[in-house]
Amino acid sequence: MKKPINGLSVFLSGSQETKAILFVHGFPFDHHMWDVQIDELSKNHFCVTYDIRGLGESAVGDGQFTMESFVDDLEKILEDLKLDKPILCGLSMGGYISLRAAERMRDKFSALILCDTKSAADDNEGKVKRAAAIQQINSGGFENFIESFVLNCFGEKFVNENNAEYRKVVDRSKKNNPLGVKGCLLAMAGRTDTTEKLSGINIPALIICGSEDKLSPPNVMKPIAEKIPNSKFVLVENAGHMTPIENPVKLNSVIKDFLIHNNL
Ligand code: MLT
């Protein structure tokens, strides 16, 4: 079921009587990133996902976003749906939003699942890359930007062996409004560094990394798990940055084990 909340397209699956999981997708994708997880996990959990403002079916508005406004959006969803301490699950940009949400709203979640993400803010090189991406889009290179960015997100094996599925993701990403995509790039470039707050996360955390992730590789993600007191690090083989799409069977079983182990 789709529910509009504050200009965002929010998607609900499963029984509202069960524990909620709130899924936050990565850039430049949309809620479909979590389709396979939601099919499986909605059997026992109330699964909520949405399109981040500026992407997918959500409003673009003036395209001026910050990581803080993305967290404000997430908070509005929690309030509107009256979610009682959901499990928060974010991938990459969705992980940046989740980490900042966990920092800003310490008591609002019962567990955190971080897939293929970072706690560090963009360094100078990263900021210059964001600027180059915006310049490329402004000079008519939106589709080329999407092609090369999305290619880098996937492991080579998946692109070769599951090309039709890969192309679907690329083509859907190209449907995004360039203004929304640029707004996300600026929001990511301006985000805070959440590393110092990791040791204060006092809920169970599952940290997942695709073994071939080039954007947030295992050597970046393992230290996140080491800093969060009650956390578990899992390396997912045969996956790059897009574990929910590249190895959904393994990801689902890792998440299910985590939920069972923590009585969630
Ligand atoms: C994502 O998948 O959300 C992006 O790779 C995040 C980023 O560009 O930092």
PDB file of C-alpha atoms and ligand atoms in Angstrom:
ATOM      1  CA  MET A   1       0.000   0.000   0.000  1.00  0.00           C
ATOM      2  CA  LYS A   2       1.247   3.489  -0.858  1.00  0.00           C
ATOM      3  CA  LYS A   3       0.727   6.386   1.523  1.00  0.00           C
ATOM      4  CA  PRO A   4       1.752   9.964   0.747  1.00  0.00           C
ATOM      5  CA  ILE A   5       3.329  11.647   3.773  1.00  0.00           C
ATOM      6  CA  ASN A   6       4.579  15.235   3.578  1.00  0.00           C
ATOM      7  CA  GLY A   7       5.347  15.010  -0.157  1.00  0.00           C
ATOM      8  CA  LEU A   8       7.029  11.612   0.183  1.00  0.00           C
ATOM      9  CA  SER A   9       5.794   8.347  -1.330  1.00  0.00           C
ATOM     10  CA  VAL A  10       5.802   5.826   1.514  1.00  0.00           C
ATOM     11  CA  PHE A  11       5.148   2.112   0.956  1.00  0.00           C
ATOM     12  CA  LEU A  12       3.710  -0.195   3.615  1.00  0.00           C
ATOM     13  CA  SER A  13       3.750  -4.012   3.636  1.00  0.00           C
ATOM     14  CA  GLY A  14       2.815  -6.579   6.260  1.00  0.00           C
ATOM     15  CA  SER A  15       0.783  -6.322   9.433  1.00  0.00           C
ATOM     16  CA  GLN A  16       0.879  -3.094  11.435  1.00  0.00           C
ATOM     17  CA  GLU A  17       0.555  -5.270  14.553  1.00  0.00           C
ATOM     18  CA  THR A  18       4.086  -6.584  14.060  1.00  0.00           C
ATOM     19  CA  LYS A  19       7.451  -4.931  14.755  1.00  0.00           C
ATOM     20  CA  ALA A  20       8.259  -2.313  12.126  1.00  0.00           C
ATOM     21  CA  ILE A  21      11.360  -2.150   9.948  1.00  0.00           C
ATOM     22  CA  LEU A  22      12.006   1.163   8.186  1.00  0.00           C
ATOM     23  CA  PHE A  23      14.140   0.788   5.043  1.00  0.00           C
ATOM     24  CA  VAL A  24      16.076   3.748   3.594  1.00  0.00           C
ATOM     25  CA  HIS A  25      17.491   3.316   0.097  1.00  0.00           C
ATOM     26  CA  GLY A  26      20.746   4.566  -1.446  1.00  0.00           C
ATOM     27  CA  PHE A  27      21.614   7.118  -4.128  1.00  0.00           C
ATOM     28  CA  PRO A  28      20.511   7.493  -6.953  1.00  0.00           C
ATOM     29  CA  PHE A  29      17.966   4.724  -6.473  1.00  0.00           C
ATOM     30  CA  ASP A  30      14.485   4.361  -4.986  1.00  0.00           C
ATOM     31  CA  HIS A  31      12.455   2.119  -2.680  1.00  0.00           C
ATOM     32  CA  HIS A  32      12.534  -0.754  -5.197  1.00  0.00           C
ATOM     33  CA  MET A  33      16.061  -1.473  -3.989  1.00  0.00           C
ATOM     34  CA  TRP A  34      14.436  -3.329  -1.061  1.00  0.00           C
ATOM     35  CA  ASP A  35      11.788  -5.286  -3.012  1.00  0.00           C
ATOM     36  CA  VAL A  36      13.188  -8.756  -2.275  1.00  0.00           C
ATOM     37  CA  GLN A  37      13.817  -7.998   1.410  1.00  0.00           C
ATOM     38  CA  ILE A  38      10.305  -6.641   1.858  1.00  0.00           C
ATOM     39  CA  ASP A  39       8.702  -9.647   0.115  1.00  0.00           C
ATOM     40  CA  GLU A  40      10.353 -11.919   2.653  1.00  0.00           C
ATOM     41  CA  LEU A  41      10.492  -9.848   5.830  1.00  0.00           C
ATOM     42  CA  SER A  42       6.915  -8.550   5.604  1.00  0.00           C
ATOM     43  CA  LYS A  43       5.762 -12.088   6.506  1.00  0.00           C
ATOM     44  CA  ASN A  44       6.704 -11.330  10.124  1.00  0.00           C
ATOM     45  CA  HIS A  45       7.355  -7.580  10.219  1.00  0.00           C
ATOM     46  CA  PHE A  46       5.602  -4.355   9.260  1.00  0.00           C
ATOM     47  CA  CYS A  47       7.909  -3.156   6.469  1.00  0.00           C
ATOM     48  CA  VAL A  48       7.982   0.537   5.637  1.00  0.00           C
ATOM     49  CA  THR A  49      10.037   2.064   2.876  1.00  0.00           C
ATOM     50  CA  TYR A  50       9.925   5.336   0.980  1.00  0.00           C
ATOM     51  CA  ASP A  51      11.505   7.316  -1.789  1.00  0.00           C
ATOM     52  CA  ILE A  52      13.927   9.862  -0.392  1.00  0.00           C
ATOM     53  CA  ARG A  53      12.878  13.428  -1.273  1.00  0.00           C
ATOM     54  CA  GLY A  54      14.102  14.278  -4.778  1.00  0.00           C
ATOM     55  CA  LEU A  55      14.195  10.645  -5.940  1.00  0.00           C
ATOM     56  CA  GLY A  56      11.699   8.064  -7.234  1.00  0.00           C
ATOM     57  CA  GLU A  57       8.084   9.099  -6.790  1.00  0.00           C
ATOM     58  CA  SER A  58       8.711  11.615  -4.002  1.00  0.00           C
ATOM     59  CA  ALA A  59       8.471  15.365  -4.483  1.00  0.00           C
ATOM     60  CA  VAL A  60      11.525  17.263  -5.692  1.00  0.00           C
ATOM     61  CA  GLY A  61      10.365  20.730  -4.658  1.00  0.00           C
ATOM     62  CA  ASP A  62      13.149  23.282  -5.031  1.00  0.00           C
ATOM     63  CA  GLY A  63      15.824  20.547  -4.949  1.00  0.00           C
ATOM     64  CA  GLN A  64      17.516  22.104  -1.920  1.00  0.00           C
ATOM     65  CA  PHE A  65      18.152  19.261   0.527  1.00  0.00           C
ATOM     66  CA  THR A  66      20.461  18.672   3.472  1.00  0.00           C
ATOM     67  CA  MET A  67      21.171  15.511   5.444  1.00  0.00           C
ATOM     68  CA  GLU A  68      19.287  17.244   8.266  1.00  0.00           C
ATOM     69  CA  SER A  69      16.195  17.757   6.090  1.00  0.00           C
ATOM     70  CA  PHE A  70      16.373  14.086   5.073  1.00  0.00           C
ATOM     71  CA  VAL A  71      16.341  13.150   8.773  1.00  0.00           C
ATOM     72  CA  ASP A  72      13.427  15.563   9.339  1.00  0.00           C
ATOM     73  CA  ASP A  73      11.558  13.644   6.598  1.00  0.00           C
ATOM     74  CA  LEU A  74      12.297  10.326   8.289  1.00  0.00           C
ATOM     75  CA  GLU A  75      11.081  11.721  11.615  1.00  0.00           C
ATOM     76  CA  LYS A  76       7.806  12.847   9.996  1.00  0.00           C
ATOM     77  CA  ILE A  77       7.258   9.302   8.700  1.00  0.00           C
ATOM     78  CA  LEU A  78       7.846   7.864  12.199  1.00  0.00           C
ATOM     79  CA  GLU A  79       5.353  10.333  13.638  1.00  0.00           C
ATOM     80  CA  ASP A  80       2.721   9.966  10.938  1.00  0.00           C
ATOM     81  CA  LEU A  81       2.734   6.169  11.111  1.00  0.00           C
ATOM     82  CA  LYS A  82       3.190   6.196  14.916  1.00  0.00           C
ATOM     83  CA  LEU A  83       5.986   3.660  14.576  1.00  0.00           C
ATOM     84  CA  ASP A  84       7.006   2.311  17.965  1.00  0.00           C
ATOM     85  CA  LYS A  85      10.786   1.889  18.041  1.00  0.00           C
ATOM     86  CA  PRO A  86      11.209   0.445  14.547  1.00  0.00           C
ATOM     87  CA  ILE A  87      14.342  -1.254  13.332  1.00  0.00           C
ATOM     88  CA  LEU A  88      16.118   1.219  11.055  1.00  0.00           C
ATOM     89  CA  CYS A  89      17.815  -0.235   7.973  1.00  0.00           C
ATOM     90  CA  GLY A  90      19.751   2.024   5.592  1.00  0.00           C
ATOM     91  CA  LEU A  91      22.065   1.481   2.658  1.00  0.00           C
ATOM     92  CA  SER A  92      24.795   3.945   1.694  1.00  0.00           C
ATOM     93  CA  MET A  93      23.086   7.373   1.524  1.00  0.00           C
ATOM     94  CA  GLY A  94      20.259   5.665   3.429  1.00  0.00           C
ATOM     95  CA  GLY A  95      22.947   4.674   5.945  1.00  0.00           C
ATOM     96  CA  TYR A  96      24.110   8.302   6.264  1.00  0.00           C
ATOM     97  CA  ILE A  97      20.494   9.259   6.998  1.00  0.00           C
ATOM     98  CA  SER A  98      20.111   6.362   9.449  1.00  0.00           C
ATOM     99  CA  LEU A  99      23.327   7.134  11.327  1.00  0.00           C
ATOM    100  CA  ARG A 100      22.393  10.801  11.698  1.00  0.00           C
ATOM    101  CA  ALA A 101      18.821   9.820  12.689  1.00  0.00           C
ATOM    102  CA  ALA A 102      20.215   7.460  15.350  1.00  0.00           C
ATOM    103  CA  GLU A 103      22.383  10.336  16.618  1.00  0.00           C
ATOM    104  CA  ARG A 104      19.537  12.868  16.652  1.00  0.00           C
ATOM    105  CA  MET A 105      16.806  10.554  17.962  1.00  0.00           C
ATOM    106  CA  ARG A 106      18.633   8.167  20.249  1.00  0.00           C
ATOM    107  CA  ASP A 107      15.589   6.495  21.817  1.00  0.00           C
ATOM    108  CA  LYS A 108      13.399   6.139  18.746  1.00  0.00           C
ATOM    109  CA  PHE A 109      14.809   2.881  17.321  1.00  0.00           C
ATOM    110  CA  SER A 110      15.235  -0.648  18.634  1.00  0.00           C
ATOM    111  CA  ALA A 111      18.023  -1.770  16.268  1.00  0.00           C
ATOM    112  CA  LEU A 112      20.129  -0.499  13.405  1.00  0.00           C
ATOM    113  CA  ILE A 113      21.045  -2.297  10.181  1.00  0.00           C
ATOM    114  CA  LEU A 114      23.697  -0.536   8.118  1.00  0.00           C
ATOM    115  CA  CYS A 115      24.437  -1.836   4.632  1.00  0.00           C
ATOM    116  CA  ASP A 116      27.362  -0.637   2.507  1.00  0.00           C
ATOM    117  CA  THR A 117      27.750   2.773   4.101  1.00  0.00           C
ATOM    118  CA  LYS A 118      30.204   5.080   5.843  1.00  0.00           C
ATOM    119  CA  SER A 119      30.232   7.163   9.007  1.00  0.00           C
ATOM    120  CA  ALA A 120      32.884   9.585   7.721  1.00  0.00           C
ATOM    121  CA  ALA A 121      31.828  12.746   5.899  1.00  0.00           C
ATOM    122  CA  ASP A 122      33.091  13.440   2.369  1.00  0.00           C
ATOM    123  CA  ASP A 123      36.779  14.401   2.337  1.00  0.00           C
ATOM    124  CA  ASN A 124      38.090  17.096  -0.018  1.00  0.00           C
ATOM    125  CA  GLU A 125      38.459  14.650  -2.905  1.00  0.00           C
ATOM    126  CA  GLY A 126      34.905  13.437  -2.348  1.00  0.00           C
ATOM    127  CA  LYS A 127      33.537  16.987  -2.316  1.00  0.00           C
ATOM    128  CA  VAL A 128      35.344  17.803  -5.571  1.00  0.00           C
ATOM    129  CA  LYS A 129      33.854  14.638  -7.128  1.00  0.00           C
ATOM    130  CA  ARG A 130      30.347  15.738  -6.105  1.00  0.00           C
ATOM    131  CA  ALA A 131      30.999  19.137  -7.710  1.00  0.00           C
ATOM    132  CA  ALA A 132      32.207  17.443 -10.910  1.00  0.00           C
ATOM    133  CA  ALA A 133      29.051  15.304 -10.974  1.00  0.00           C
ATOM    134  CA  ILE A 134      26.855  18.404 -10.680  1.00  0.00           C
ATOM    135  CA  GLN A 135      28.845  20.093 -13.431  1.00  0.00           C
ATOM    136  CA  GLN A 136      28.440  16.999 -15.640  1.00  0.00           C
ATOM    137  CA  ILE A 137      24.666  16.997 -15.061  1.00  0.00           C
ATOM    138  CA  ASN A 138      24.435  20.756 -15.714  1.00  0.00           C
ATOM    139  CA  SER A 139      26.194  20.334 -19.026  1.00  0.00           C
ATOM    140  CA  GLY A 140      23.758  17.747 -20.331  1.00  0.00           C
ATOM    141  CA  GLY A 141      25.497  14.620 -19.018  1.00  0.00           C
ATOM    142  CA  PHE A 142      22.787  13.352 -16.659  1.00  0.00           C
ATOM    143  CA  GLU A 143      22.373   9.963 -18.347  1.00  0.00           C
ATOM    144  CA  ASN A 144      26.132   9.436 -18.606  1.00  0.00           C
ATOM    145  CA  PHE A 145      26.541  10.305 -14.946  1.00  0.00           C
ATOM    146  CA  ILE A 146      23.895   7.738 -13.977  1.00  0.00           C
ATOM    147  CA  GLU A 147      25.440   5.068 -16.239  1.00  0.00           C
ATOM    148  CA  SER A 148      28.910   5.414 -14.754  1.00  0.00           C
ATOM    149  CA  PHE A 149      27.812   5.936 -11.131  1.00  0.00           C
ATOM    150  CA  VAL A 150      25.502   2.926 -11.101  1.00  0.00           C
ATOM    151  CA  LEU A 151      28.071   0.721 -12.869  1.00  0.00           C
ATOM    152  CA  ASN A 152      30.540   1.453 -10.080  1.00  0.00           C
ATOM    153  CA  CYS A 153      27.957   0.352  -7.498  1.00  0.00           C
ATOM    154  CA  PHE A 154      27.690  -3.209  -8.803  1.00  0.00           C
ATOM    155  CA  GLY A 155      30.176  -6.074  -8.815  1.00  0.00           C
ATOM    156  CA  GLU A 156      31.376  -7.029 -12.299  1.00  0.00           C
ATOM    157  CA  LYS A 157      29.967 -10.561 -12.016  1.00  0.00           C
ATOM    158  CA  PHE A 158      26.431  -9.331 -11.344  1.00  0.00           C
ATOM    159  CA  VAL A 159      26.527  -6.912 -14.274  1.00  0.00           C
ATOM    160  CA  ASN A 160      27.646  -9.698 -16.615  1.00  0.00           C
ATOM    161  CA  GLU A 161      25.433 -12.494 -15.343  1.00  0.00           C
ATOM    162  CA  ASN A 162      22.278 -10.511 -14.501  1.00  0.00           C
ATOM    163  CA  ASN A 163      22.439  -7.828 -17.142  1.00  0.00           C
ATOM    164  CA  ALA A 164      18.668  -7.432 -17.599  1.00  0.00           C
ATOM    165  CA  GLU A 165      18.174  -6.805 -13.883  1.00  0.00           C
ATOM    166  CA  TYR A 166      21.159  -4.467 -13.793  1.00  0.00           C
ATOM    167  CA  ARG A 167      19.773  -2.487 -16.775  1.00  0.00           C
ATOM    168  CA  LYS A 168      16.417  -2.153 -14.998  1.00  0.00           C
ATOM    169  CA  VAL A 169      18.136  -0.438 -12.079  1.00  0.00           C
ATOM    170  CA  VAL A 170      20.074   1.887 -14.406  1.00  0.00           C
ATOM    171  CA  ASP A 171      16.985   2.776 -16.416  1.00  0.00           C
ATOM    172  CA  ARG A 172      14.916   3.438 -13.298  1.00  0.00           C
ATOM    173  CA  SER A 173      17.680   5.681 -11.937  1.00  0.00           C
ATOM    174  CA  LYS A 174      17.623   7.664 -15.192  1.00  0.00           C
ATOM    175  CA  LYS A 175      13.949   8.441 -14.579  1.00  0.00           C
ATOM    176  CA  ASN A 176      14.901  10.549 -11.563  1.00  0.00           C
ATOM    177  CA  ASN A 177      14.628  14.297 -11.858  1.00  0.00           C
ATOM    178  CA  PRO A 178      18.171  15.725 -12.355  1.00  0.00           C
ATOM    179  CA  LEU A 179      17.306  18.524  -9.910  1.00  0.00           C
ATOM    180  CA  GLY A 180      16.574  15.956  -7.205  1.00  0.00           C
ATOM    181  CA  VAL A 181      19.769  14.050  -7.989  1.00  0.00           C
ATOM    182  CA  LYS A 182      21.844  17.235  -7.695  1.00  0.00           C
ATOM    183  CA  GLY A 183      20.104  18.088  -4.426  1.00  0.00           C
ATOM    184  CA  CYS A 184      21.117  14.681  -3.028  1.00  0.00           C
ATOM    185  CA  LEU A 185      24.718  15.190  -4.149  1.00  0.00           C
ATOM    186  CA  LEU A 186      24.882  18.508  -2.293  1.00  0.00           C
ATOM    187  CA  ALA A 187      23.210  17.029   0.795  1.00  0.00           C
ATOM    188  CA  MET A 188      25.775  14.209   0.870  1.00  0.00           C
ATOM    189  CA  ALA A 189      28.679  16.620   0.345  1.00  0.00           C
ATOM    190  CA  GLY A 190      27.485  18.713   3.283  1.00  0.00           C
ATOM    191  CA  ARG A 191      26.722  15.917   5.751  1.00  0.00           C
ATOM    192  CA  THR A 192      28.293  15.674   9.179  1.00  0.00           C
ATOM    193  CA  ASP A 193      30.748  12.967  10.249  1.00  0.00           C
ATOM    194  CA  THR A 194      28.974  10.523  12.573  1.00  0.00           C
ATOM    195  CA  THR A 195      32.069   8.470  13.501  1.00  0.00           C
ATOM    196  CA  GLU A 196      32.513   9.972  16.969  1.00  0.00           C
ATOM    197  CA  LYS A 197      28.966   9.037  17.929  1.00  0.00           C
ATOM    198  CA  LEU A 198      29.239   5.363  16.957  1.00  0.00           C
ATOM    199  CA  SER A 199      30.430   4.327  20.423  1.00  0.00           C
ATOM    200  CA  GLY A 200      27.259   5.847  21.897  1.00  0.00           C
ATOM    201  CA  ILE A 201      24.892   3.691  19.835  1.00  0.00           C
ATOM    202  CA  ASN A 202      23.299   1.536  22.518  1.00  0.00           C
ATOM    203  CA  ILE A 203      21.012  -0.672  20.432  1.00  0.00           C
ATOM    204  CA  PRO A 204      21.922  -3.870  18.544  1.00  0.00           C
ATOM    205  CA  ALA A 205      23.515  -3.104  15.193  1.00  0.00           C
ATOM    206  CA  LEU A 206      24.131  -5.257  12.152  1.00  0.00           C
ATOM    207  CA  ILE A 207      26.830  -4.000   9.790  1.00  0.00           C
ATOM    208  CA  ILE A 208      26.728  -5.545   6.315  1.00  0.00           C
ATOM    209  CA  CYS A 209      29.256  -5.123   3.540  1.00  0.00           C
ATOM    210  CA  GLY A 210      29.411  -6.631   0.054  1.00  0.00           C
ATOM    211  CA  SER A 211      32.809  -8.270  -0.434  1.00  0.00           C
ATOM    212  CA  GLU A 212      33.311  -6.366  -3.706  1.00  0.00           C
ATOM    213  CA  ASP A 213      31.969  -3.012  -2.536  1.00  0.00           C
ATOM    214  CA  LYS A 214      34.192  -0.319  -4.080  1.00  0.00           C
ATOM    215  CA  LEU A 215      32.404   2.662  -2.487  1.00  0.00           C
ATOM    216  CA  SER A 216      32.290   1.511   1.128  1.00  0.00           C
ATOM    217  CA  PRO A 217      34.671  -1.468   1.189  1.00  0.00           C
ATOM    218  CA  PRO A 218      35.161  -3.890   4.097  1.00  0.00           C
ATOM    219  CA  ASN A 219      38.161  -1.939   5.456  1.00  0.00           C
ATOM    220  CA  VAL A 220      35.875   1.096   5.841  1.00  0.00           C
ATOM    221  CA  MET A 221      32.925  -0.818   7.280  1.00  0.00           C
ATOM    222  CA  LYS A 222      34.679  -3.136   9.762  1.00  0.00           C
ATOM    223  CA  PRO A 223      35.835  -0.195  11.921  1.00  0.00           C
ATOM    224  CA  ILE A 224      32.203   0.990  12.116  1.00  0.00           C
ATOM    225  CA  ALA A 225      31.251  -2.354  13.656  1.00  0.00           C
ATOM    226  CA  GLU A 226      34.261  -2.226  15.979  1.00  0.00           C
ATOM    227  CA  LYS A 227      33.142   1.139  17.375  1.00  0.00           C
ATOM    228  CA  ILE A 228      29.486   0.198  18.027  1.00  0.00           C
ATOM    229  CA  PRO A 229      29.382  -1.799  21.301  1.00  0.00           C
ATOM    230  CA  ASN A 230      26.628  -4.317  20.483  1.00  0.00           C
ATOM    231  CA  SER A 231      27.294  -4.921  16.815  1.00  0.00           C
ATOM    232  CA  LYS A 232      27.908  -7.706  14.359  1.00  0.00           C
ATOM    233  CA  PHE A 233      29.838  -7.371  11.089  1.00  0.00           C
ATOM    234  CA  VAL A 234      28.876  -9.625   8.166  1.00  0.00           C
ATOM    235  CA  LEU A 235      30.681  -9.783   4.835  1.00  0.00           C
ATOM    236  CA  VAL A 236      28.319 -10.783   2.005  1.00  0.00           C
ATOM    237  CA  GLU A 237      30.106 -12.624  -0.791  1.00  0.00           C
ATOM    238  CA  ASN A 238      29.177 -12.116  -4.459  1.00  0.00           C
ATOM    239  CA  ALA A 239      28.024  -8.562  -3.913  1.00  0.00           C
ATOM    240  CA  GLY A 240      29.342  -5.068  -4.492  1.00  0.00           C
ATOM    241  CA  HIS A 241      27.708  -1.949  -3.038  1.00  0.00           C
ATOM    242  CA  MET A 242      24.203  -3.227  -3.792  1.00  0.00           C
ATOM    243  CA  THR A 243      23.867  -6.234  -1.467  1.00  0.00           C
ATOM    244  CA  PRO A 244      20.015  -6.176  -1.408  1.00  0.00           C
ATOM    245  CA  ILE A 245      19.943  -6.646  -5.188  1.00  0.00           C
ATOM    246  CA  GLU A 246      23.162  -8.581  -5.818  1.00  0.00           C
ATOM    247  CA  ASN A 247      22.838 -11.227  -3.113  1.00  0.00           C
ATOM    248  CA  PRO A 248      19.321 -10.892  -1.700  1.00  0.00           C
ATOM    249  CA  VAL A 249      19.079 -14.491  -0.476  1.00  0.00           C
ATOM    250  CA  LYS A 250      22.144 -14.143   1.731  1.00  0.00           C
ATOM    251  CA  LEU A 251      21.165 -10.662   2.898  1.00  0.00           C
ATOM    252  CA  ASN A 252      17.686 -11.827   3.859  1.00  0.00           C
ATOM    253  CA  SER A 253      19.046 -14.736   5.863  1.00  0.00           C
ATOM    254  CA  VAL A 254      21.600 -12.509   7.641  1.00  0.00           C
ATOM    255  CA  ILE A 255      18.875 -10.000   8.566  1.00  0.00           C
ATOM    256  CA  LYS A 256      16.488 -12.745   9.695  1.00  0.00           C
ATOM    257  CA  ASP A 257      19.175 -14.297  11.945  1.00  0.00           C
ATOM    258  CA  PHE A 258      19.884 -10.873  13.453  1.00  0.00           C
ATOM    259  CA  LEU A 259      16.184 -10.262  14.151  1.00  0.00           C
ATOM    260  CA  ILE A 260      15.727 -13.686  15.751  1.00  0.00           C
ATOM    261  CA  HIS A 261      18.924 -13.404  17.806  1.00  0.00           C
ATOM    262  CA  ASN A 262      17.772 -10.048  19.198  1.00  0.00           C
ATOM    263  CA  ASN A 263      14.107 -11.046  19.708  1.00  0.00           C
ATOM    264  CA  LEU A 264      12.959  -8.393  17.267  1.00  0.00           C
TER     265      LEU A 264
HETATM  266  C1  MLT B   1      24.824   5.498  -2.377  1.00  0.00           C
HETATM  267  O1  MLT B   1      24.798   4.339  -2.814  1.00  0.00           O
HETATM  268  O2  MLT B   1      23.906   5.946  -1.683  1.00  0.00           O
HETATM  269  C2  MLT B   1      25.983   6.381  -2.749  1.00  0.00           C
HETATM  270  O3  MLT B   1      27.043   5.609  -3.202  1.00  0.00           O
HETATM  271  C3  MLT B   1      26.430   7.226  -1.620  1.00  0.00           C
HETATM  272  C4  MLT B   1      27.524   8.169  -1.983  1.00  0.00           C
HETATM  273  O4  MLT B   1      27.662   8.548  -3.157  1.00  0.00           O
HETATM  274  O5  MLT B   1      28.248   8.583  -1.062  1.00  0.00           O
END
